[in-house]
Short mmCIF file of C-alpha atoms and ligand atoms in Angstrom, two decimals:
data_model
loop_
_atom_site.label_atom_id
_atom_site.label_comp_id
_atom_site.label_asym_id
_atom_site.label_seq_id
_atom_site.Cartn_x
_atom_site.Cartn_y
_atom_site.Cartn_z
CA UNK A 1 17.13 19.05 -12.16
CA UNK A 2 14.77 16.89 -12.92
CA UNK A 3 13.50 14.09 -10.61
CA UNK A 4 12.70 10.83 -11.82
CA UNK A 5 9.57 8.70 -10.39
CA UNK A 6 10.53 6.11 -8.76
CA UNK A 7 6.84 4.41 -9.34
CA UNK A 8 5.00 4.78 -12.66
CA UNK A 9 2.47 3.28 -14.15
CA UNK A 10 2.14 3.53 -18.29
CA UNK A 11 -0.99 3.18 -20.52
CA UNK A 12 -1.80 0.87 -17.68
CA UNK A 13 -5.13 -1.45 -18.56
CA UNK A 14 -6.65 -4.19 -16.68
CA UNK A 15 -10.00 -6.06 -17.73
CA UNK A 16 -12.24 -8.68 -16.14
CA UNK A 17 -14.16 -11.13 -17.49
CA UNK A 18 -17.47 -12.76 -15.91
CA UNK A 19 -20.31 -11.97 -17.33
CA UNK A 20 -19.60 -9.31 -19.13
CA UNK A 21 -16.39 -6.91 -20.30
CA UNK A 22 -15.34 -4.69 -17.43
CA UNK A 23 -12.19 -2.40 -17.62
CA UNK A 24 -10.90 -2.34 -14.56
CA UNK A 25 -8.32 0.20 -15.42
CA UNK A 26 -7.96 1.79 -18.45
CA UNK A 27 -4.94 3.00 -20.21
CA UNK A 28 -4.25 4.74 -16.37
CA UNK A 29 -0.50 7.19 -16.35
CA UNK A 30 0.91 7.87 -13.18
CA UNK A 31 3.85 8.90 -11.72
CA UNK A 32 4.86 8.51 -7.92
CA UNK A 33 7.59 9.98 -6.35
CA UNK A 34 9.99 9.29 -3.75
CA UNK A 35 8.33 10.63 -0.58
CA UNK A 36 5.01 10.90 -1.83
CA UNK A 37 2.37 10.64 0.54
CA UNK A 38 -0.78 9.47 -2.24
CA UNK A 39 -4.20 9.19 -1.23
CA UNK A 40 -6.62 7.01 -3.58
CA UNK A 41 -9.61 8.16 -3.64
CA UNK A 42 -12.89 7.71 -5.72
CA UNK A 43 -16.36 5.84 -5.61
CA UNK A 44 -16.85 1.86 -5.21
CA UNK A 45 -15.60 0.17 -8.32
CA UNK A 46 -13.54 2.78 -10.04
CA UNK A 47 -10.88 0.86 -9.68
CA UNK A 48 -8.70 1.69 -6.74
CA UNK A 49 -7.94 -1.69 -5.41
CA UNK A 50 -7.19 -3.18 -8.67
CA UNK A 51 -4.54 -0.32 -9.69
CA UNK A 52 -2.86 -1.10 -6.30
CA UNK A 53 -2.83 -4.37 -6.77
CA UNK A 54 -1.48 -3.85 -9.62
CA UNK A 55 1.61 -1.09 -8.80
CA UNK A 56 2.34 -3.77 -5.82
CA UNK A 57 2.73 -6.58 -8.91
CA UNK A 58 0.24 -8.98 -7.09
CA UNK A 59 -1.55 -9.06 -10.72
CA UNK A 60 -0.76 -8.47 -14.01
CA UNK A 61 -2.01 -6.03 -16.62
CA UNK A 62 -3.45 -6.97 -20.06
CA UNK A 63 -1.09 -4.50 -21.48
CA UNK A 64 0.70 -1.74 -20.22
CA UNK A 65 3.51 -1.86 -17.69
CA UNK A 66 3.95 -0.48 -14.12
CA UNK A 67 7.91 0.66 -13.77
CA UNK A 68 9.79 0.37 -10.12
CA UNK A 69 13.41 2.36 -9.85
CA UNK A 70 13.74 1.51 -13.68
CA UNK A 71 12.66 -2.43 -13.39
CA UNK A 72 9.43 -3.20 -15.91
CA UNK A 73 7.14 -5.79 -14.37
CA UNK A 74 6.75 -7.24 -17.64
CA UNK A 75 9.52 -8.17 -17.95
CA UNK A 76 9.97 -10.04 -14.97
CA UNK A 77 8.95 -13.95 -14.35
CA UNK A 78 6.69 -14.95 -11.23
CA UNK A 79 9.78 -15.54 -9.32
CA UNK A 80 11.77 -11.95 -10.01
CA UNK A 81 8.49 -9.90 -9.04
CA UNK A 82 7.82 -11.74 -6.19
CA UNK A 83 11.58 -11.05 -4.98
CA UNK A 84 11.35 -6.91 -5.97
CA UNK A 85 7.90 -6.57 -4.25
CA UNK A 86 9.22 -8.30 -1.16
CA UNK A 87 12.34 -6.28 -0.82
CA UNK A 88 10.49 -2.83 -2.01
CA UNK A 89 6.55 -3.02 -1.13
CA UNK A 90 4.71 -3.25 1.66
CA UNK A 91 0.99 -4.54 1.75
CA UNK A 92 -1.66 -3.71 4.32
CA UNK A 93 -5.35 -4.68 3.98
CA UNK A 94 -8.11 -3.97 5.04
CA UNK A 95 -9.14 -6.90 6.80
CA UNK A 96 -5.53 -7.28 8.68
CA UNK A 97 -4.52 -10.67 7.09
CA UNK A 98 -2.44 -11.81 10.20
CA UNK A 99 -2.47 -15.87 10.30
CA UNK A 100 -4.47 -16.59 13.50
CA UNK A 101 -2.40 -19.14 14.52
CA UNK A 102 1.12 -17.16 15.09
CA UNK A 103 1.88 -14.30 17.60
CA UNK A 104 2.22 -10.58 16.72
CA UNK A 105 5.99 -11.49 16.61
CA UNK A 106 5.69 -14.37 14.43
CA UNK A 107 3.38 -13.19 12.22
CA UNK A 108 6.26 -10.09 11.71
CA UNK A 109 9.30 -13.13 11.88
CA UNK A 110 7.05 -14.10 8.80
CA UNK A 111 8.58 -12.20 5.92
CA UNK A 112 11.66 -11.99 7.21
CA UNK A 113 11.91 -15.47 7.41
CA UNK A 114 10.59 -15.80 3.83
CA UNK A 115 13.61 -13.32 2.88
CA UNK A 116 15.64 -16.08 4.69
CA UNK A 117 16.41 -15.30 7.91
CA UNK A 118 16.66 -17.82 10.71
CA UNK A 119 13.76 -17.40 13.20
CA UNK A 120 15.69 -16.50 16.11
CA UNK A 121 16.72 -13.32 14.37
CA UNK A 122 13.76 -13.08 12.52
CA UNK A 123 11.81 -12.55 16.13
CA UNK A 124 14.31 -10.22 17.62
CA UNK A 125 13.89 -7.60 14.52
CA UNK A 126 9.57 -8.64 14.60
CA UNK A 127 10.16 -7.14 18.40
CA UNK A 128 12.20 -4.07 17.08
CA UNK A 129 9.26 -3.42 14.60
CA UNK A 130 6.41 -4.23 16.94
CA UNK A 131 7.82 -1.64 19.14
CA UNK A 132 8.37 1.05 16.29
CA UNK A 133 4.19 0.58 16.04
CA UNK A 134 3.81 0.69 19.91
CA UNK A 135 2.90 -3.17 20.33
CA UNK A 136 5.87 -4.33 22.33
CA UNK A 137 3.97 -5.28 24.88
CA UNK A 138 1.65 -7.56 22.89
CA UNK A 139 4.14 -9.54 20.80
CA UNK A 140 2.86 -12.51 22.39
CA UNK A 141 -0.97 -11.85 21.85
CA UNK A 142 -2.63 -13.65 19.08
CA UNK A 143 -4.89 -12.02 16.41
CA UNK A 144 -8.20 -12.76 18.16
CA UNK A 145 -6.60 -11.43 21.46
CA UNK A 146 -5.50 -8.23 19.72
CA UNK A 147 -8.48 -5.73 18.92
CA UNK A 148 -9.43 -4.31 15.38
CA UNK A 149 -6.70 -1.28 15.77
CA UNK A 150 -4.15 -3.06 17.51
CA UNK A 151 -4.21 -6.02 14.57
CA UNK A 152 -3.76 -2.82 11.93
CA UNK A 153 -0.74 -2.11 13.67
CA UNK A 154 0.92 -5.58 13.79
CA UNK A 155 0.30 -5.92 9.76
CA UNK A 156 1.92 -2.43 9.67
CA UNK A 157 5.13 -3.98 11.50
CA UNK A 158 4.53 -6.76 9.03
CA UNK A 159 4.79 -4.69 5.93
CA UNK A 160 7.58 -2.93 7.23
CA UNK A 161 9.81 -6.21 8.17
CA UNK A 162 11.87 -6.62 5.26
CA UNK A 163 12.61 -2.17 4.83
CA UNK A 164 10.55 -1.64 1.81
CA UNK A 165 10.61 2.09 0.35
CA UNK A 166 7.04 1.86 -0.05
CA UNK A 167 4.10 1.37 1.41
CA UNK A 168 0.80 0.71 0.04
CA UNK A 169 -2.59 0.24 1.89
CA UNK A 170 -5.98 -0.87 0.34
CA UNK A 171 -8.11 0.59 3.19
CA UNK A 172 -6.32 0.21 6.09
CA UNK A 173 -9.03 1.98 8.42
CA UNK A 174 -12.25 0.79 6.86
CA UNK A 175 -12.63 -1.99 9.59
CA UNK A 176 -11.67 0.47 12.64
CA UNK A 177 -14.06 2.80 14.33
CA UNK A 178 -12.43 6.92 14.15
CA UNK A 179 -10.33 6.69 17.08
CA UNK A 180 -7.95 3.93 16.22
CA UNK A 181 -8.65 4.92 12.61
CA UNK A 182 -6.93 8.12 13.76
CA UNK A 183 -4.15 6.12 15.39
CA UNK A 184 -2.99 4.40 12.39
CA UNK A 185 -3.08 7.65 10.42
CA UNK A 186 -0.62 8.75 12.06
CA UNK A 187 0.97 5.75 12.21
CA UNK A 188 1.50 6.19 8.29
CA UNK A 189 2.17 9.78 8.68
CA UNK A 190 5.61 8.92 10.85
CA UNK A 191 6.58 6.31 8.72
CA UNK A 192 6.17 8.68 5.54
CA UNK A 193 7.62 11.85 7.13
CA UNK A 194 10.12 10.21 9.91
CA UNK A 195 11.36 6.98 8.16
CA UNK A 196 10.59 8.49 4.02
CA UNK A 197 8.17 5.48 3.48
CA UNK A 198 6.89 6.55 -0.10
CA UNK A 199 2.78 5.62 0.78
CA UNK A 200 0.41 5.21 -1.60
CA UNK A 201 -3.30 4.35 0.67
CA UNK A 202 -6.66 3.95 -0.79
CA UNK A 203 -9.34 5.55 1.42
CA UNK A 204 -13.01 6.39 1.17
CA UNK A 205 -12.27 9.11 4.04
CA UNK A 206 -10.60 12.44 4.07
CA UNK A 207 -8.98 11.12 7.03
CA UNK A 208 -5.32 10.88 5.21
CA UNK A 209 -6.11 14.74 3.53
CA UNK A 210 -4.21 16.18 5.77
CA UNK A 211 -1.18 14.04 5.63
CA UNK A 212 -0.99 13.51 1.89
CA UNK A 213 0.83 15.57 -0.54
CA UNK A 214 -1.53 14.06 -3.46
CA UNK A 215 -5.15 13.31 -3.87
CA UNK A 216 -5.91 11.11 -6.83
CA UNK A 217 -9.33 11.04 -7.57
CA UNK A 218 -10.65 7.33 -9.77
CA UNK A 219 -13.90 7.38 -11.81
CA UNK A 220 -14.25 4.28 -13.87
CA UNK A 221 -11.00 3.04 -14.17
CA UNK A 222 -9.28 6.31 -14.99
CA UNK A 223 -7.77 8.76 -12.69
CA UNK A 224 -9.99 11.89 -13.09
CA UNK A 225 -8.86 14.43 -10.20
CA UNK A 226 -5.77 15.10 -8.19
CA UNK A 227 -5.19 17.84 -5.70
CA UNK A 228 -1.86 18.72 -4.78
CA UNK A 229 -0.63 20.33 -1.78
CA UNK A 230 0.75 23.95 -2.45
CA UNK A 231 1.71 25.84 0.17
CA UNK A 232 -0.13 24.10 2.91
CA UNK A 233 -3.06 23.65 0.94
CA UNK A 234 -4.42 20.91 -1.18
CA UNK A 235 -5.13 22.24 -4.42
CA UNK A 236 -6.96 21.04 -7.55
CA UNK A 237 -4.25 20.63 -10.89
CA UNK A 238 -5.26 20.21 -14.43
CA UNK A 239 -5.12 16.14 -15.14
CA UNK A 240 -3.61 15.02 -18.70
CA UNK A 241 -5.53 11.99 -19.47
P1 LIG B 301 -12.63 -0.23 -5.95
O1 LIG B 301 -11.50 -0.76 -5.14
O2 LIG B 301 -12.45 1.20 -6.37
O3 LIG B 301 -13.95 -0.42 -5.27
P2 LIG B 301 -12.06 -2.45 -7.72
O4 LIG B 301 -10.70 -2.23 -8.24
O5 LIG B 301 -12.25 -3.46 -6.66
O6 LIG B 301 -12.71 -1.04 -7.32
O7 LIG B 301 -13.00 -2.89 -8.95
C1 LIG B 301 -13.01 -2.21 -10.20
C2 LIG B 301 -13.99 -2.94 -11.12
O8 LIG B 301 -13.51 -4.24 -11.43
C3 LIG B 301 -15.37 -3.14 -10.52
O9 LIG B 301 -16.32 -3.01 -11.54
C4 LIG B 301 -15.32 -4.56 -9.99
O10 LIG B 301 -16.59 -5.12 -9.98
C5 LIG B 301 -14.41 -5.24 -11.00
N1 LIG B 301 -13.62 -6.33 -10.39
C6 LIG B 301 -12.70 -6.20 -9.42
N2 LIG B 301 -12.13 -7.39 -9.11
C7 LIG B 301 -12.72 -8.29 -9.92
C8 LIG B 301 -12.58 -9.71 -10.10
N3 LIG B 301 -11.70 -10.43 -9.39
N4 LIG B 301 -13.35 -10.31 -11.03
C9 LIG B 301 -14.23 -9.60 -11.77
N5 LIG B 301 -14.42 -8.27 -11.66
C10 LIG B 301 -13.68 -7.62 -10.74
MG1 LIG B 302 -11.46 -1.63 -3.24
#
Protein backbone atom coordinates (compact mmCIF):
# COMPACT_ATOMS: atom_id res chain seq x y z
CA UNK A 1 0.00 0.00 0.00
CA UNK A 2 0.98 3.02 -0.83
CA UNK A 3 0.38 6.20 1.26
CA UNK A 4 -0.49 9.32 -0.22
CA UNK A 5 0.94 12.85 1.18
CA UNK A 6 -1.39 14.64 2.48
CA UNK A 7 0.94 17.98 1.96
CA UNK A 8 3.05 18.44 -1.18
CA UNK A 9 4.60 20.96 -2.65
CA UNK A 10 5.44 20.70 -6.71
CA UNK A 11 8.16 22.50 -8.76
CA UNK A 12 7.37 25.05 -6.14
CA UNK A 13 9.10 28.71 -7.03
CA UNK A 14 8.79 31.94 -5.34
CA UNK A 15 10.79 35.22 -6.37
CA UNK A 16 11.19 38.70 -4.91
CA UNK A 17 11.70 41.72 -6.38
CA UNK A 18 13.52 44.92 -4.77
CA UNK A 19 16.49 45.64 -5.92
CA UNK A 20 17.45 42.91 -7.49
CA UNK A 21 16.06 39.13 -8.60
CA UNK A 22 16.01 36.85 -5.59
CA UNK A 23 14.53 33.25 -5.76
CA UNK A 24 13.14 32.69 -2.79
CA UNK A 25 12.33 29.13 -3.55
CA UNK A 26 13.16 27.43 -6.42
CA UNK A 27 11.40 24.73 -8.24
CA UNK A 28 11.30 23.10 -4.29
CA UNK A 29 9.36 19.06 -4.25
CA UNK A 30 8.17 17.91 -1.13
CA UNK A 31 6.05 15.58 0.24
CA UNK A 32 4.59 15.59 3.91
CA UNK A 33 2.85 13.01 5.45
CA UNK A 34 0.18 12.48 7.81
CA UNK A 35 1.95 12.37 11.20
CA UNK A 36 5.04 13.80 10.20
CA UNK A 37 6.91 15.53 12.68
CA UNK A 38 9.29 18.01 10.00
CA UNK A 39 11.95 20.09 11.19
CA UNK A 40 13.13 23.08 8.79
CA UNK A 41 16.27 23.65 9.04
CA UNK A 42 19.06 25.64 7.12
CA UNK A 43 21.03 29.04 7.26
CA UNK A 44 19.37 32.71 7.29
CA UNK A 45 17.76 33.33 3.96
CA UNK A 46 17.53 29.94 2.38
CA UNK A 47 14.25 30.21 2.38
CA UNK A 48 12.50 28.53 5.25
CA UNK A 49 9.98 31.09 6.18
CA UNK A 50 8.92 31.78 2.75
CA UNK A 51 8.24 27.91 1.86
CA UNK A 52 6.06 27.88 5.04
CA UNK A 53 4.40 30.63 4.24
CA UNK A 54 3.81 29.34 1.38
CA UNK A 55 2.52 25.42 2.27
CA UNK A 56 0.20 27.48 4.92
CA UNK A 57 -1.24 29.50 1.55
CA UNK A 58 -0.55 32.94 3.26
CA UNK A 59 1.31 33.75 -0.23
CA UNK A 60 1.30 32.66 -3.49
CA UNK A 61 3.89 31.09 -5.76
CA UNK A 62 5.00 32.46 -9.18
CA UNK A 63 4.40 29.05 -10.49
CA UNK A 64 4.16 25.84 -9.08
CA UNK A 65 1.44 24.61 -6.75
CA UNK A 66 1.40 23.40 -3.09
CA UNK A 67 -1.42 20.38 -2.87
CA UNK A 68 -3.55 19.84 0.61
CA UNK A 69 -5.65 16.27 0.84
CA UNK A 70 -5.96 16.62 -3.07
CA UNK A 71 -7.09 20.56 -3.11
CA UNK A 72 -4.47 22.76 -5.48
CA UNK A 73 -4.02 26.25 -4.07
CA UNK A 74 -4.09 27.50 -7.44
CA UNK A 75 -6.89 26.84 -8.02
CA UNK A 76 -8.55 28.36 -5.27
CA UNK A 77 -9.76 32.25 -4.99
CA UNK A 78 -8.67 34.45 -1.85
CA UNK A 79 -11.81 33.45 -0.21
CA UNK A 80 -11.58 29.31 -0.66
CA UNK A 81 -7.84 29.33 0.72
CA UNK A 82 -8.52 31.40 3.41
CA UNK A 83 -11.50 28.92 4.44
CA UNK A 84 -9.06 25.46 3.89
CA UNK A 85 -6.14 27.06 5.85
CA UNK A 86 -8.48 28.01 8.66
CA UNK A 87 -10.13 24.68 9.00
CA UNK A 88 -6.65 22.64 8.28
CA UNK A 89 -3.49 24.90 9.39
CA UNK A 90 -2.34 26.20 12.25
CA UNK A 91 0.15 29.24 12.44
CA UNK A 92 2.57 30.06 15.24
CA UNK A 93 5.25 32.79 15.04
CA UNK A 94 7.85 33.67 16.33
CA UNK A 95 7.03 36.80 17.85
CA UNK A 96 3.57 35.34 19.45
CA UNK A 97 1.13 37.62 17.47
CA UNK A 98 -1.55 37.68 20.32
CA UNK A 99 -3.62 41.16 20.01
CA UNK A 100 -2.62 42.98 23.24
CA UNK A 101 -5.80 44.14 23.87
CA UNK A 102 -7.85 40.65 24.41
CA UNK A 103 -7.29 37.95 27.14
CA UNK A 104 -5.58 34.55 26.62
CA UNK A 105 -9.25 33.36 26.19
CA UNK A 106 -10.23 35.86 23.75
CA UNK A 107 -7.43 35.93 21.81
CA UNK A 108 -8.23 31.76 21.45
CA UNK A 109 -12.41 32.78 21.11
CA UNK A 110 -10.66 34.62 18.10
CA UNK A 111 -10.68 32.05 15.34
CA UNK A 112 -13.34 30.33 16.45
CA UNK A 113 -15.35 33.18 16.28
CA UNK A 114 -14.02 33.95 12.78
CA UNK A 115 -15.22 30.22 11.89
CA UNK A 116 -18.56 31.60 13.29
CA UNK A 117 -19.16 30.72 16.51
CA UNK A 118 -20.95 32.88 19.02
CA UNK A 119 -18.53 34.17 21.72
CA UNK A 120 -20.03 32.55 24.58
CA UNK A 121 -19.08 29.21 23.11
CA UNK A 122 -16.24 30.45 21.48
CA UNK A 123 -14.69 31.21 25.24
CA UNK A 124 -15.78 28.00 26.80
CA UNK A 125 -13.75 25.82 24.01
CA UNK A 126 -10.61 28.96 24.25
CA UNK A 127 -10.74 27.58 28.15
CA UNK A 128 -10.77 23.83 27.01
CA UNK A 129 -7.67 24.67 24.79
CA UNK A 130 -5.90 26.97 27.22
CA UNK A 131 -6.01 24.15 29.58
CA UNK A 132 -4.79 21.42 26.98
CA UNK A 133 -1.45 23.99 26.95
CA UNK A 134 -1.47 24.29 30.82
CA UNK A 135 -2.73 28.08 30.91
CA UNK A 136 -6.07 27.63 32.60
CA UNK A 137 -5.20 29.57 35.15
CA UNK A 138 -4.19 32.61 33.09
CA UNK A 139 -7.11 32.89 30.65
CA UNK A 140 -7.71 36.17 32.02
CA UNK A 141 -4.05 37.57 31.79
CA UNK A 142 -3.27 39.82 28.96
CA UNK A 143 -0.22 39.47 26.61
CA UNK A 144 2.03 41.91 28.49
CA UNK A 145 1.00 40.12 31.79
CA UNK A 146 1.89 36.73 30.32
CA UNK A 147 5.79 36.11 29.96
CA UNK A 148 7.71 35.21 26.66
CA UNK A 149 6.89 31.23 27.17
CA UNK A 150 3.63 31.51 28.56
CA UNK A 151 2.47 33.91 25.35
CA UNK A 152 4.01 30.80 23.03
CA UNK A 153 1.62 28.71 24.64
CA UNK A 154 -1.59 30.82 24.30
CA UNK A 155 -0.81 31.21 20.30
CA UNK A 156 -0.39 27.39 20.46
CA UNK A 157 -4.11 27.14 21.92
CA UNK A 158 -4.77 29.68 19.23
CA UNK A 159 -3.60 27.62 16.35
CA UNK A 160 -5.21 24.74 17.63
CA UNK A 161 -8.89 26.42 18.09
CA UNK A 162 -10.54 25.54 15.04
CA UNK A 163 -8.84 21.34 15.01
CA UNK A 164 -6.50 21.80 12.20
CA UNK A 165 -4.48 18.51 11.12
CA UNK A 166 -1.51 20.55 10.92
CA UNK A 167 0.58 22.57 12.51
CA UNK A 168 3.20 24.78 11.29
CA UNK A 169 5.65 27.04 13.29
CA UNK A 170 8.12 29.67 11.85
CA UNK A 171 10.39 29.69 14.96
CA UNK A 172 8.36 29.24 17.69
CA UNK A 173 11.33 29.27 20.35
CA UNK A 174 13.62 31.87 18.88
CA UNK A 175 12.24 34.58 21.34
CA UNK A 176 12.36 32.15 24.55
CA UNK A 177 15.41 31.50 26.61
CA UNK A 178 16.16 27.14 26.75
CA UNK A 179 13.94 26.39 29.50
CA UNK A 180 10.59 27.46 28.22
CA UNK A 181 12.08 26.79 24.79
CA UNK A 182 12.14 23.23 26.14
CA UNK A 183 8.57 23.57 27.38
CA UNK A 184 7.02 24.27 24.16
CA UNK A 185 8.97 21.44 22.53
CA UNK A 186 7.27 19.32 24.12
CA UNK A 187 4.35 21.05 23.87
CA UNK A 188 4.54 20.19 19.99
CA UNK A 189 5.78 16.81 20.69
CA UNK A 190 2.18 15.86 22.54
CA UNK A 191 0.23 17.46 20.11
CA UNK A 192 2.14 15.49 17.21
CA UNK A 193 2.36 12.12 19.02
CA UNK A 194 -0.90 12.37 21.46
CA UNK A 195 -3.43 14.38 19.32
CA UNK A 196 -1.57 13.27 15.41
CA UNK A 197 -0.99 17.06 14.72
CA UNK A 198 1.03 16.63 11.36
CA UNK A 199 3.96 19.60 12.39
CA UNK A 200 6.02 21.06 10.14
CA UNK A 201 8.48 23.85 12.53
CA UNK A 202 11.30 25.86 11.25
CA UNK A 203 14.17 26.01 13.78
CA UNK A 204 17.75 27.20 13.84
CA UNK A 205 18.22 24.64 16.92
CA UNK A 206 18.50 20.94 17.18
CA UNK A 207 16.13 21.38 19.89
CA UNK A 208 13.08 19.58 17.83
CA UNK A 209 15.92 16.61 16.59
CA UNK A 210 14.80 14.52 18.85
CA UNK A 211 11.14 14.75 18.30
CA UNK A 212 11.10 14.90 14.53
CA UNK A 213 10.87 12.07 12.21
CA UNK A 214 12.41 14.43 9.30
CA UNK A 215 15.15 16.93 9.05
CA UNK A 216 14.98 19.04 5.93
CA UNK A 217 17.93 20.85 5.40
CA UNK A 218 17.38 24.57 2.93
CA UNK A 219 20.39 26.12 1.11
CA UNK A 220 19.31 28.83 -1.23
CA UNK A 221 15.94 28.18 -1.85
CA UNK A 222 16.24 24.45 -2.45
CA UNK A 223 15.97 21.70 -0.01
CA UNK A 224 19.52 20.17 0.05
CA UNK A 225 19.55 17.57 3.11
CA UNK A 226 17.05 15.50 4.97
CA UNK A 227 17.70 12.99 7.69
CA UNK A 228 15.22 10.56 8.47
CA UNK A 229 14.68 8.71 11.55
CA UNK A 230 15.44 4.87 11.15
CA UNK A 231 15.32 2.90 13.89
CA UNK A 232 15.70 5.49 16.55
CA UNK A 233 18.17 7.29 14.73
CA UNK A 234 18.14 10.22 12.43
CA UNK A 235 19.78 9.28 9.40
CA UNK A 236 21.05 11.09 6.28
CA UNK A 237 18.88 9.85 2.75
CA UNK A 238 19.90 10.54 -0.74
CA UNK A 239 17.76 13.90 -1.87
CA UNK A 240 16.29 13.88 -5.61
CA UNK A 241 16.44 17.42 -6.55
P1 LIG B 1 14.79 32.25 6.09
O1 LIG B 1 13.46 32.16 6.76
O2 LIG B 1 15.41 30.92 5.80
O3 LIG B 1 15.74 33.14 6.82
P2 LIG B 1 13.34 33.75 4.06
O4 LIG B 1 12.35 32.83 3.49
O5 LIG B 1 12.87 34.77 5.03
O6 LIG B 1 14.57 32.91 4.65
O7 LIG B 1 14.04 34.55 2.86
C1 LIG B 1 14.53 33.91 1.69
C2 LIG B 1 15.09 35.00 0.76
O8 LIG B 1 14.05 35.83 0.30
C3 LIG B 1 16.10 35.92 1.43
O9 LIG B 1 17.09 36.24 0.49
C4 LIG B 1 15.27 37.13 1.80
O10 LIG B 1 16.06 38.27 1.83
C5 LIG B 1 14.26 37.17 0.67
N1 LIG B 1 12.96 37.73 1.12
C6 LIG B 1 12.14 37.19 2.04
N2 LIG B 1 11.01 37.92 2.20
C7 LIG B 1 11.14 38.96 1.34
C8 LIG B 1 10.30 40.08 1.00
N3 LIG B 1 9.11 40.27 1.58
N4 LIG B 1 10.75 40.94 0.07
C9 LIG B 1 11.94 40.76 -0.54
N5 LIG B 1 12.78 39.72 -0.29
C10 LIG B 1 12.39 38.84 0.65
MG1 LIG C 1 12.78 32.98 8.56
Amino acid sequence: MTISPSLRAVNLTKTYHVNELVWAIRNLYLDIFAGDFVVLAGPSGSGKSTLLHLLAGLDRPIYGDVVLEGQRYSRLDEDGLARLRRSKMGFVYQFFNLISYLSAEDNVALPLQFAGRPLPAARRRAAELLSLVGMDQRRRHLPSQLSGGEQQRVAIARAMANEPDFLLADEPTGNLDSHRAHDIVELFARLNRDMGKTVVVVSHSDLFHRYANRVLGMLDGRLDTEQRRVGGELRPVEHRR
